[in-house]
Coordinates of C-alpha atoms in Angstrom, one line a residue:
Chain Q
M107 CA 114.8 -116.0 23.5
T108 CA 113.6 -117.0 20.3
A109 CA 115.6 -117.6 17.3
E110 CA 114.8 -114.4 15.6
E111 CA 115.8 -112.5 18.8
T112 CA 119.3 -114.1 18.9
L113 CA 119.7 -113.3 15.3
I114 CA 119.1 -109.8 15.9
D115 CA 121.3 -109.5 18.9
D116 CA 124.3 -111.3 16.8
L117 CA 123.5 -108.8 13.9
L118 CA 123.6 -105.8 16.1
A119 CA 126.9 -107.4 17.9
G120 CA 128.2 -107.5 14.3
K121 CA 128.5 -111.1 13.5
H122 CA 128.5 -111.2 9.7
R123 CA 126.9 -114.4 9.7
A124 CA 123.8 -113.0 11.2
L125 CA 123.8 -110.2 9.1
A126 CA 123.7 -112.3 5.9
R127 CA 121.0 -114.7 7.3
V128 CA 118.8 -111.9 8.1
I129 CA 119.4 -110.6 4.2
T130 CA 118.5 -114.1 3.4
K131 CA 115.3 -114.5 5.5
I132 CA 114.2 -110.9 3.9
E133 CA 114.9 -112.2 0.2
N134 CA 112.8 -115.5 1.0
R135 CA 110.3 -113.7 3.3
S136 CA 110.5 -116.3 5.4
P137 CA 108.0 -116.7 8.1
G138 CA 109.1 -114.1 10.7
Y139 CA 111.1 -111.7 8.5
R140 CA 108.3 -108.9 8.8
E141 CA 109.3 -109.1 13.1
L142 CA 113.1 -109.0 12.2
V143 CA 112.5 -105.9 9.9
S144 CA 110.5 -104.2 12.1
Q145 CA 113.0 -104.7 15.0
L146 CA 115.9 -103.4 13.0
H147 CA 113.9 -100.2 12.3
E148 CA 115.1 -98.5 15.5
H149 CA 118.7 -99.2 14.7
T150 CA 118.8 -97.5 11.4
G151 CA 119.2 -94.1 10.1
S152 CA 122.8 -93.4 10.3
A153 CA 124.1 -94.9 7.1
E154 CA 124.6 -92.7 3.7
V155 CA 122.9 -94.9 0.9
V156 CA 123.9 -94.1 -2.7
G157 CA 122.2 -96.0 -5.6
I158 CA 124.0 -96.6 -8.8
T159 CA 122.5 -97.5 -12.0
G160 CA 123.2 -97.4 -15.6
S161 CA 123.1 -99.7 -18.6
P162 CA 124.7 -103.5 -18.4
G163 CA 128.5 -102.6 -19.2
A164 CA 128.5 -99.3 -18.1
G165 CA 131.1 -100.0 -15.4
K166 CA 128.7 -100.0 -12.4
S167 CA 130.3 -103.0 -10.5
T168 CA 133.9 -101.6 -11.1
L169 CA 133.1 -98.1 -10.1
V170 CA 131.5 -99.6 -7.0
D171 CA 134.5 -101.8 -6.3
K172 CA 136.7 -98.2 -6.5
M173 CA 134.5 -96.5 -4.3
A174 CA 134.1 -99.1 -1.6
A175 CA 137.9 -99.4 -1.5
T176 CA 138.3 -95.4 -1.3
Y177 CA 135.8 -95.7 1.5
R178 CA 137.5 -98.4 3.4
E179 CA 140.9 -96.1 3.2
R180 CA 139.2 -93.4 4.8
G181 CA 138.3 -95.9 7.8
E182 CA 134.5 -96.4 7.1
T183 CA 132.5 -99.6 6.5
V184 CA 130.7 -100.4 3.2
G185 CA 127.6 -102.6 2.4
V186 CA 126.9 -103.1 -0.8
I187 CA 123.8 -104.4 -2.9
A188 CA 124.1 -105.6 -6.2
I189 CA 120.8 -106.7 -8.0
D190 CA 120.9 -108.6 -11.0
P191 CA 118.0 -109.8 -13.3
S192 CA 116.8 -113.4 -13.0
S193 CA 115.3 -115.5 -15.6
P194 CA 111.8 -115.2 -15.9
F195 CA 111.1 -118.7 -16.9
T196 CA 113.0 -120.7 -14.2
G197 CA 113.8 -118.1 -11.8
G198 CA 117.3 -119.0 -11.9
A199 CA 120.4 -116.4 -12.0
V200 CA 124.0 -116.0 -12.5
L201 CA 124.9 -113.3 -10.1
G202 CA 128.5 -112.0 -11.4
D203 CA 129.0 -108.4 -10.0
R204 CA 131.0 -109.7 -7.1
I205 CA 133.9 -110.8 -9.7
R206 CA 134.5 -107.2 -10.0
M207 CA 134.9 -106.5 -6.5
A208 CA 138.8 -107.1 -6.9
S209 CA 139.9 -104.2 -4.6
N210 CA 138.3 -105.2 -1.5
V211 CA 138.7 -109.2 -1.3
G212 CA 139.2 -110.5 2.2
D213 CA 138.1 -107.4 3.6
M214 CA 135.3 -108.5 5.8
D215 CA 134.2 -104.9 6.3
V216 CA 133.1 -104.7 2.8
F217 CA 130.1 -106.6 3.0
F218 CA 128.9 -107.5 -0.5
R219 CA 125.6 -109.1 -1.3
S220 CA 124.1 -110.3 -4.7
M221 CA 120.4 -110.2 -5.2
S222 CA 118.4 -111.3 -8.0
A223 CA 115.2 -109.9 -9.2
R224 CA 112.9 -112.5 -8.1
G225 CA 109.7 -112.8 -9.9
S226 CA 107.5 -109.8 -8.7
L227 CA 108.0 -106.3 -9.6
G228 CA 107.1 -104.6 -6.2
G229 CA 108.7 -107.5 -4.1
L230 CA 112.2 -106.4 -5.1
S231 CA 112.0 -102.9 -4.3
T232 CA 110.5 -104.3 -0.4
A233 CA 113.6 -106.4 -0.5
T234 CA 116.1 -104.1 -1.2
T235 CA 114.8 -101.3 1.2
D236 CA 114.5 -104.3 3.9
A237 CA 118.2 -105.2 3.2
V238 CA 119.3 -101.7 3.5
K239 CA 117.8 -101.5 6.6
A240 CA 119.9 -104.5 7.7
L241 CA 123.1 -103.1 6.4
D242 CA 122.3 -99.9 8.4
A243 CA 121.5 -101.7 11.6
F244 CA 124.6 -103.8 11.3
G245 CA 126.5 -100.2 11.4
K246 CA 127.4 -99.8 8.1
D247 CA 128.6 -96.2 7.3
R248 CA 128.2 -96.4 3.4
I249 CA 125.6 -98.4 1.8
I250 CA 125.9 -98.9 -2.0
V251 CA 122.8 -100.3 -4.1
E252 CA 123.4 -101.2 -7.5
T253 CA 121.4 -101.9 -10.1
V254 CA 120.8 -102.6 -14.2
G255 CA 118.9 -99.3 -15.3
A256 CA 116.5 -100.6 -17.5
G257 CA 113.0 -99.4 -16.5
Q258 CA 110.4 -98.4 -13.8
N259 CA 111.4 -101.4 -11.4
E260 CA 115.1 -100.2 -11.1
I261 CA 113.7 -96.8 -10.6
E262 CA 111.9 -97.9 -7.8
I263 CA 114.8 -99.5 -6.3
V264 CA 117.2 -96.4 -6.5
K265 CA 114.7 -94.6 -4.7
T266 CA 115.8 -96.2 -1.5
A267 CA 119.1 -94.1 -1.7
D268 CA 119.6 -90.6 -0.7
T269 CA 121.5 -89.9 -3.7
V270 CA 121.1 -91.4 -7.2
A271 CA 124.1 -91.6 -9.6
V272 CA 123.5 -92.9 -13.2
L273 CA 126.3 -94.4 -15.0
V274 CA 126.6 -93.2 -19.1
P275 CA 128.9 -94.9 -21.0
P276 CA 130.4 -92.4 -23.7
G277 CA 129.6 -92.2 -27.2
S278 CA 126.0 -93.7 -27.8
G279 CA 123.3 -91.9 -28.5
D280 CA 121.2 -94.7 -27.7
D281 CA 121.9 -94.6 -23.9
V282 CA 121.0 -91.0 -24.0
Q283 CA 117.7 -91.7 -25.5
M284 CA 117.2 -93.9 -22.5
L285 CA 117.8 -91.3 -20.3
K286 CA 115.2 -89.1 -22.1
A287 CA 112.6 -91.8 -21.2
G288 CA 112.9 -91.2 -17.3
I289 CA 116.0 -91.8 -15.8
L290 CA 117.1 -88.0 -16.2
E291 CA 114.5 -87.4 -13.6
I292 CA 116.0 -89.6 -11.1
A293 CA 119.7 -88.7 -11.2
D294 CA 121.3 -86.5 -9.0
I295 CA 124.7 -87.0 -10.3
F296 CA 125.7 -88.3 -14.1
V297 CA 128.8 -90.3 -14.5
V298 CA 130.2 -90.7 -17.6
N299 CA 132.6 -93.7 -17.0
K300 CA 135.3 -95.1 -19.5
A301 CA 135.9 -91.5 -19.8
D302 CA 139.2 -92.1 -21.6
M303 CA 137.1 -93.5 -24.4
D304 CA 136.4 -91.6 -27.7
G305 CA 133.1 -89.7 -27.6
A306 CA 133.2 -89.2 -23.7
D307 CA 133.6 -85.2 -24.6
R308 CA 130.2 -85.5 -26.6
T309 CA 128.4 -87.4 -24.0
V310 CA 129.4 -84.9 -21.3
K311 CA 128.1 -82.2 -23.5
E312 CA 124.7 -83.7 -24.5
L313 CA 124.2 -84.6 -21.2
R314 CA 124.9 -80.9 -20.1
E315 CA 122.2 -79.8 -23.1
M316 CA 120.0 -82.1 -21.5
I317 CA 120.0 -80.9 -17.9
H318 CA 119.6 -77.6 -19.2
M319 CA 116.5 -78.4 -21.7
Q320 CA 114.9 -80.2 -18.3
D321 CA 115.7 -76.9 -16.4
A322 CA 114.0 -74.6 -19.2
G323 CA 111.3 -77.1 -19.5
P324 CA 107.7 -75.8 -18.0
M325 CA 108.6 -78.4 -15.0
A326 CA 111.6 -76.5 -14.0
G327 CA 110.1 -74.3 -11.3
H328 CA 112.1 -71.4 -10.4
H329 CA 115.1 -72.3 -13.0
G330 CA 114.8 -69.8 -15.6
A331 CA 116.6 -69.3 -18.8
D332 CA 119.2 -67.6 -16.8
A333 CA 120.0 -70.9 -15.1
I334 CA 121.7 -71.8 -18.3
E335 CA 124.4 -69.0 -17.9
S336 CA 125.9 -70.1 -14.3
S337 CA 125.7 -73.7 -15.6
D338 CA 129.1 -74.8 -14.0
D339 CA 127.9 -73.5 -10.3
T340 CA 127.0 -76.6 -8.1
E341 CA 124.0 -74.9 -6.9
D342 CA 122.4 -72.4 -8.7
D343 CA 120.0 -70.8 -6.4
D344 CA 118.3 -71.3 -2.9
T345 CA 117.3 -74.9 -2.9
G346 CA 117.6 -76.2 -6.4
W347 CA 120.0 -79.1 -7.0
E348 CA 121.2 -79.4 -10.8
P349 CA 122.5 -82.6 -11.7
Q350 CA 126.1 -82.5 -11.8
I351 CA 128.4 -84.7 -14.4
V352 CA 131.5 -86.5 -13.3
E353 CA 134.0 -88.0 -15.6
T354 CA 135.7 -91.1 -14.3
V355 CA 137.7 -94.1 -15.5
A356 CA 136.7 -96.6 -13.1
K357 CA 138.9 -99.2 -14.0
T358 CA 142.1 -97.2 -13.0
G359 CA 140.4 -95.1 -10.6
E360 CA 140.8 -91.9 -12.3
G361 CA 138.2 -89.5 -11.0
V362 CA 136.7 -91.4 -8.1
E363 CA 137.8 -89.1 -5.7
E364 CA 136.1 -86.3 -7.6
F365 CA 132.8 -88.4 -7.6
L366 CA 132.9 -89.1 -4.0
E367 CA 133.4 -85.4 -3.5
T368 CA 130.6 -84.6 -5.4
L369 CA 128.4 -87.2 -3.5
E370 CA 129.5 -85.6 -0.5
K371 CA 128.6 -82.3 -1.7
H372 CA 124.8 -83.7 -2.5
A373 CA 124.8 -85.3 0.7
V374 CA 125.5 -81.7 2.6
W375 CA 122.9 -80.1 0.4
L376 CA 120.4 -82.8 1.3
E377 CA 121.2 -82.0 5.0
E378 CA 121.0 -78.3 4.8
T379 CA 118.0 -77.9 2.6
G380 CA 115.9 -80.3 4.9
E381 CA 115.5 -82.7 1.8
L382 CA 116.9 -85.6 3.2
E383 CA 114.2 -85.6 5.6
E384 CA 111.4 -84.8 2.9
Q385 CA 112.9 -87.7 0.8
A386 CA 112.7 -89.8 4.0
R387 CA 109.2 -89.2 4.8
Q388 CA 108.5 -89.7 0.9
R389 CA 110.3 -93.1 1.2
Y390 CA 108.4 -94.3 4.4
G391 CA 105.2 -93.1 3.0
A392 CA 105.8 -95.2 -0.5
E393 CA 106.8 -98.2 2.1
I394 CA 103.7 -98.1 3.9
R395 CA 101.7 -98.0 0.7
T396 CA 103.4 -101.0 -0.8
L397 CA 103.0 -102.9 2.6
L398 CA 99.2 -102.4 2.7
R399 CA 98.9 -102.9 -1.1
E400 CA 100.7 -106.3 -0.9
D401 CA 98.9 -107.1 2.6
T402 CA 95.4 -106.4 1.0
A403 CA 96.2 -108.4 -2.1
D404 CA 96.9 -111.1 0.3
L405 CA 93.6 -110.6 2.3
I406 CA 91.8 -110.9 -1.0
E407 CA 93.5 -114.0 -2.0
T408 CA 92.3 -115.5 1.2
E409 CA 88.8 -114.4 0.4
L410 CA 88.7 -115.7 -2.9
E411 CA 90.0 -119.2 -1.6
A412 CA 87.3 -119.2 1.1
R413 CA 84.8 -118.6 -1.9
G414 CA 86.5 -121.5 -3.7
G415 CA 88.8 -119.8 -6.0
L416 CA 88.5 -117.9 -9.2
D417 CA 87.3 -120.8 -11.5
E418 CA 83.4 -120.4 -11.1
Y419 CA 83.5 -116.6 -11.7
I420 CA 85.6 -117.2 -14.7
D421 CA 83.0 -119.7 -16.1
A422 CA 80.6 -117.2 -15.5
V423 CA 82.3 -114.5 -17.2
L424 CA 83.0 -116.7 -20.0
A425 CA 79.0 -117.6 -20.2
R426 CA 78.4 -113.6 -20.4
E427 CA 76.3 -114.1 -17.2
T428 CA 78.6 -111.5 -15.5
D429 CA 81.7 -109.5 -16.0
P430 CA 85.0 -108.6 -14.6
Y431 CA 83.8 -105.7 -13.2
T432 CA 80.7 -107.0 -11.4
V433 CA 82.8 -109.9 -10.0
A434 CA 85.5 -107.5 -8.5
D435 CA 82.5 -105.5 -6.8
E436 CA 81.3 -108.4 -5.5
V437 CA 84.2 -109.9 -4.0
L438 CA 84.9 -106.7 -2.4
A439 CA 81.8 -105.6 -1.5
P440 CA 81.8 -107.4 2.1
L441 CA 85.2 -106.1 2.5
A442 CA 84.6 -102.7 2.1
E443 CA 81.4 -103.0 4.4
C444 CA 83.7 -104.5 6.9
V445 CA 86.3 -101.5 7.1
E446 CA 83.5 -98.9 7.1
R447 CA 81.8 -100.6 10.2
Q448 CA 85.0 -100.9 11.8
R449 CA 86.0 -96.9 11.0
D450 CA 82.6 -95.8 12.4
R451 CA 82.9 -97.2 15.9
Chain B
M63 CA 101.0 -114.7 -2.8
S64 CA 103.0 -111.6 -1.7
T65 CA 104.3 -110.7 1.6
E66 CA 104.1 -113.7 3.4
G67 CA 104.4 -116.3 0.8
E68 CA 107.7 -117.8 1.2
Q69 CA 109.9 -117.7 -1.9
R70 CA 112.9 -119.9 -1.3
T71 CA 115.4 -120.3 -4.0
I72 CA 118.7 -122.2 -3.6
R73 CA 121.6 -120.0 -3.7
C74 CA 125.0 -121.6 -4.8
L75 CA 128.7 -120.3 -5.0
V76 CA 130.4 -121.7 -7.8
A77 CA 134.1 -121.2 -6.6
K78 CA 137.1 -121.5 -8.6
V79 CA 140.1 -121.5 -6.3
G80 CA 143.9 -121.4 -6.3
L81 CA 146.3 -121.2 -9.4
D82 CA 144.1 -123.0 -12.1
G83 CA 142.6 -121.5 -14.9
H84 CA 140.3 -124.3 -16.2
D85 CA 136.9 -122.7 -15.5
R86 CA 135.0 -124.3 -18.6
G87 CA 133.3 -127.1 -16.0
A88 CA 132.6 -124.1 -13.5
H89 CA 130.8 -122.2 -16.4
V90 CA 128.9 -125.2 -17.3
I91 CA 128.0 -125.9 -13.8
A92 CA 126.9 -122.2 -13.4
R93 CA 125.1 -122.2 -16.3
A94 CA 123.2 -125.7 -15.5
F95 CA 122.2 -124.7 -12.1
R96 CA 120.8 -121.2 -13.6
D97 CA 118.7 -123.2 -15.5
A98 CA 117.8 -125.5 -12.7
G99 CA 116.2 -122.3 -11.1
F100 CA 119.2 -121.6 -8.4
E101 CA 120.8 -118.4 -7.9
V102 CA 124.4 -118.8 -8.9
I103 CA 127.2 -116.5 -7.8
Y104 CA 130.3 -117.2 -9.6
S105 CA 133.6 -116.3 -7.8
G106 CA 135.7 -115.8 -11.0
L107 CA 139.0 -117.4 -11.3
H108 CA 142.1 -117.8 -9.2
K109 CA 140.4 -117.0 -5.9
S110 CA 142.2 -117.6 -2.5
P111 CA 140.5 -119.6 0.2
D112 CA 140.0 -116.7 2.3
E113 CA 138.1 -114.7 -0.7
I114 CA 135.9 -117.9 -1.0
V115 CA 135.2 -117.9 2.7
Q116 CA 134.3 -114.2 2.4
A117 CA 131.9 -114.7 -0.5
A118 CA 130.1 -117.8 1.1
V119 CA 129.7 -116.3 4.1
Q120 CA 128.4 -112.8 3.0
E121 CA 126.0 -114.5 0.2
D122 CA 124.8 -116.8 2.7
V123 CA 124.8 -119.7 0.0
D124 CA 123.2 -123.0 0.8
V125 CA 125.6 -124.7 -1.8
L126 CA 129.3 -123.9 -2.0
G127 CA 130.7 -125.9 -5.1
I128 CA 134.6 -125.8 -5.3
S129 CA 136.1 -126.6 -8.8
I130 CA 139.7 -127.6 -8.5
L131 CA 141.4 -129.3 -11.4
S132 CA 145.1 -128.4 -10.2
G133 CA 145.6 -131.1 -7.8
A134 CA 145.8 -128.7 -4.8
H135 CA 142.3 -129.9 -3.2
D136 CA 144.4 -131.3 -0.1
T137 CA 145.6 -127.8 0.7
L138 CA 143.0 -125.9 -0.6
V139 CA 139.6 -127.4 0.7
P140 CA 140.7 -127.7 4.1
K141 CA 141.4 -124.1 4.3
I142 CA 138.1 -123.0 3.1
I143 CA 136.4 -125.8 5.3
D144 CA 138.1 -124.0 8.3
G145 CA 137.4 -120.4 7.3
L146 CA 133.7 -121.3 7.1
K147 CA 133.8 -122.9 10.8
E148 CA 135.4 -119.7 12.0
Y149 CA 132.0 -118.0 10.7
D150 CA 130.0 -120.6 11.7
A151 CA 129.1 -121.1 8.4
F152 CA 130.1 -124.6 7.8
E153 CA 127.2 -126.3 9.7
D154 CA 124.5 -125.3 7.3
T155 CA 126.6 -125.1 4.0
L156 CA 126.5 -127.9 1.5
V157 CA 130.3 -128.2 0.4
L158 CA 130.7 -130.2 -2.9
V159 CA 133.8 -130.6 -4.6
G160 CA 134.1 -130.9 -8.6
G161 CA 137.1 -131.8 -10.7
I162 CA 139.9 -134.2 -10.6
V163 CA 140.4 -135.7 -7.5
P164 CA 142.2 -139.2 -7.2
D165 CA 140.5 -142.2 -5.4
D166 CA 143.0 -142.2 -2.7
D167 CA 142.3 -138.5 -1.9
R168 CA 138.7 -138.7 -1.8
E169 CA 138.1 -140.4 2.0
E170 CA 140.1 -137.5 3.4
L171 CA 137.9 -134.8 1.6
Y172 CA 134.4 -136.8 2.8
E173 CA 136.1 -136.7 6.4
L174 CA 136.6 -132.9 6.1
G175 CA 133.1 -132.6 5.7
V176 CA 132.7 -132.3 1.7
A177 CA 129.4 -133.5 0.9
E178 CA 130.0 -134.9 -2.3
I179 CA 132.5 -135.0 -5.3
F180 CA 131.8 -134.9 -8.9
G181 CA 134.7 -136.2 -11.2
P182 CA 134.6 -136.2 -14.8
G183 CA 131.4 -137.8 -16.5
S184 CA 129.2 -136.8 -13.7
S185 CA 126.1 -136.5 -14.9
M186 CA 124.5 -132.7 -14.6
Q187 CA 121.3 -134.1 -13.7
D188 CA 122.4 -136.1 -11.0
T189 CA 124.5 -133.1 -9.7
I190 CA 121.3 -130.7 -9.6
D191 CA 119.3 -133.8 -8.0
F192 CA 121.8 -134.1 -5.4
V193 CA 121.8 -130.3 -4.6
R194 CA 117.9 -130.2 -4.4
E195 CA 118.1 -133.3 -2.0
N196 CA 120.9 -132.2 0.3
A197 CA 120.5 -128.2 0.4
P198 CA 120.3 -127.4 3.8
E199 CA 117.2 -127.0 5.7
R200 CA 117.4 -123.4 7.6

C-alpha cells in the first residue's frame, strides 16, 4: 500500500490527522495530491456546503462559530474552511479566524481549517474546492467556507458552495455600494449582522430595495413589477429564488436559528427545482476548465523551457524584429498541429 | 508553475496557554513569522492544552510555538505533548517554547520533546532561522 492509499484509508476511517494532512497536501500541491483528490471524489456528494462572505469585521467568523455550535447541538458534524489574505510580498499570513471559534473549543467534530490566499488567483479556488471534497469525503454533514468578500477571487471561492450568504454590517452606505458592484448577484441570503446597532433597519430597507431593483431590471426574467407586491414571500412563483434578508446578532446568537432555517429553505428549494444538480453541473464544468487551463499553461511552460526560455523572444521583440502576437503564434503552432493530428485519428 | 508546482509554506501555530495574559511576545513572534513568509495561526489568549492540540492537529502545522510566562510550563507543556501524541501529531511537529523558563526546568522540557526554548533576549532572526532549519520534512 502506498503512503497515499494509507492516507485515504485513514481519512475515510475518520482520522483527523489524515484529513488535516490531505488538506495540507492540497494546499501545497505536493506531488501526488491530484491522485488523492481523484480518489476522494467518489466519496463526496453528501455534505451541504454554505459559503459565507462579507467585508472584514462584518462578523463572519463569529457567525460561523454560532452556526457550527447550533449544528453540533443537532448532532451534525461540521467542517469549516476559513480563508484569509496573505502578503503579496512575503507570502506570509496571520490567520486569525480561529480565535472566534469560542463555542466549539475541544470539539473535534468541528474541523476548523485556516487557509491563506497563496499567490495565484485561480489556485485558491481549486484548493478550496479540493479541501471541501476532503471534508465531504471525511463525512462532514455541513461544510462552511468563509472568506473576505472583496472581489472576483472571493466570488470564485464561494461558488464552491450550494448556498451563499453575504454579511452586511449595518449603517454603511459604502458596503451597499460594494454590493452593487457584483456581490448582489451571488447572494442567496443577505445577513444583516450586528442588527442591534443603529442603522440596521436602514440597511435592511436598502437591501430590500436593491433586490427589487434587480428583480425589475432587464435581467430579471419572469420577475415583473408585480414581484414587488409579494416581496415578503419566500418564493414568489414557480422557479425563482428571491434573495432573503435575515437579521442576526452573531455575538449573542440572536437570529442564528432563523438564519439556519432560511439556509434550510434554500437547500429545499435547490433540491425541488433541480437547481442543485444544475449547480453541480456548472461547478464541475468550471472545475474541469480550470484544471485544463492550468495544465495547458504548464505544458506551454515546459515547451518554452525546451526552447531555451523567453529571453531570446523578448530580445527580438525589443529590437522590433517581431512582436508578442507573432511569438505566441510561433510557440503555439506546433502544439496546435499536434492536437489536430491526434484528433483526426 | 501552477498545478504540479509545489508551493510549500511553513505553517506555525503561536499558542498562548493557561492563565497568562502576557501576549506581547506572542504578537511580536506572530508578526515576525508572517514577515518571514510563514503562515501563522494565532490561538488567542487563555487557551487550554486541549484547544491547542485541537488547533495544531486540524491546522496541520509544522511548528507549534507555545508562549508561557506564567511559570506553569511544567504542567501545561506535557499535557500538550501528550495530546499531540494521541493524534499521531507529535512526531512531525516542531515544538518550541518561548517565555520564562528557569534553567533547572529546561532539561525536563527537552526530554519531553521540546526542540528549543527561547527565553528573554532571544534574537528574532535566530528563531526564524531555527524554524527554517528544523521544520519537519513531510
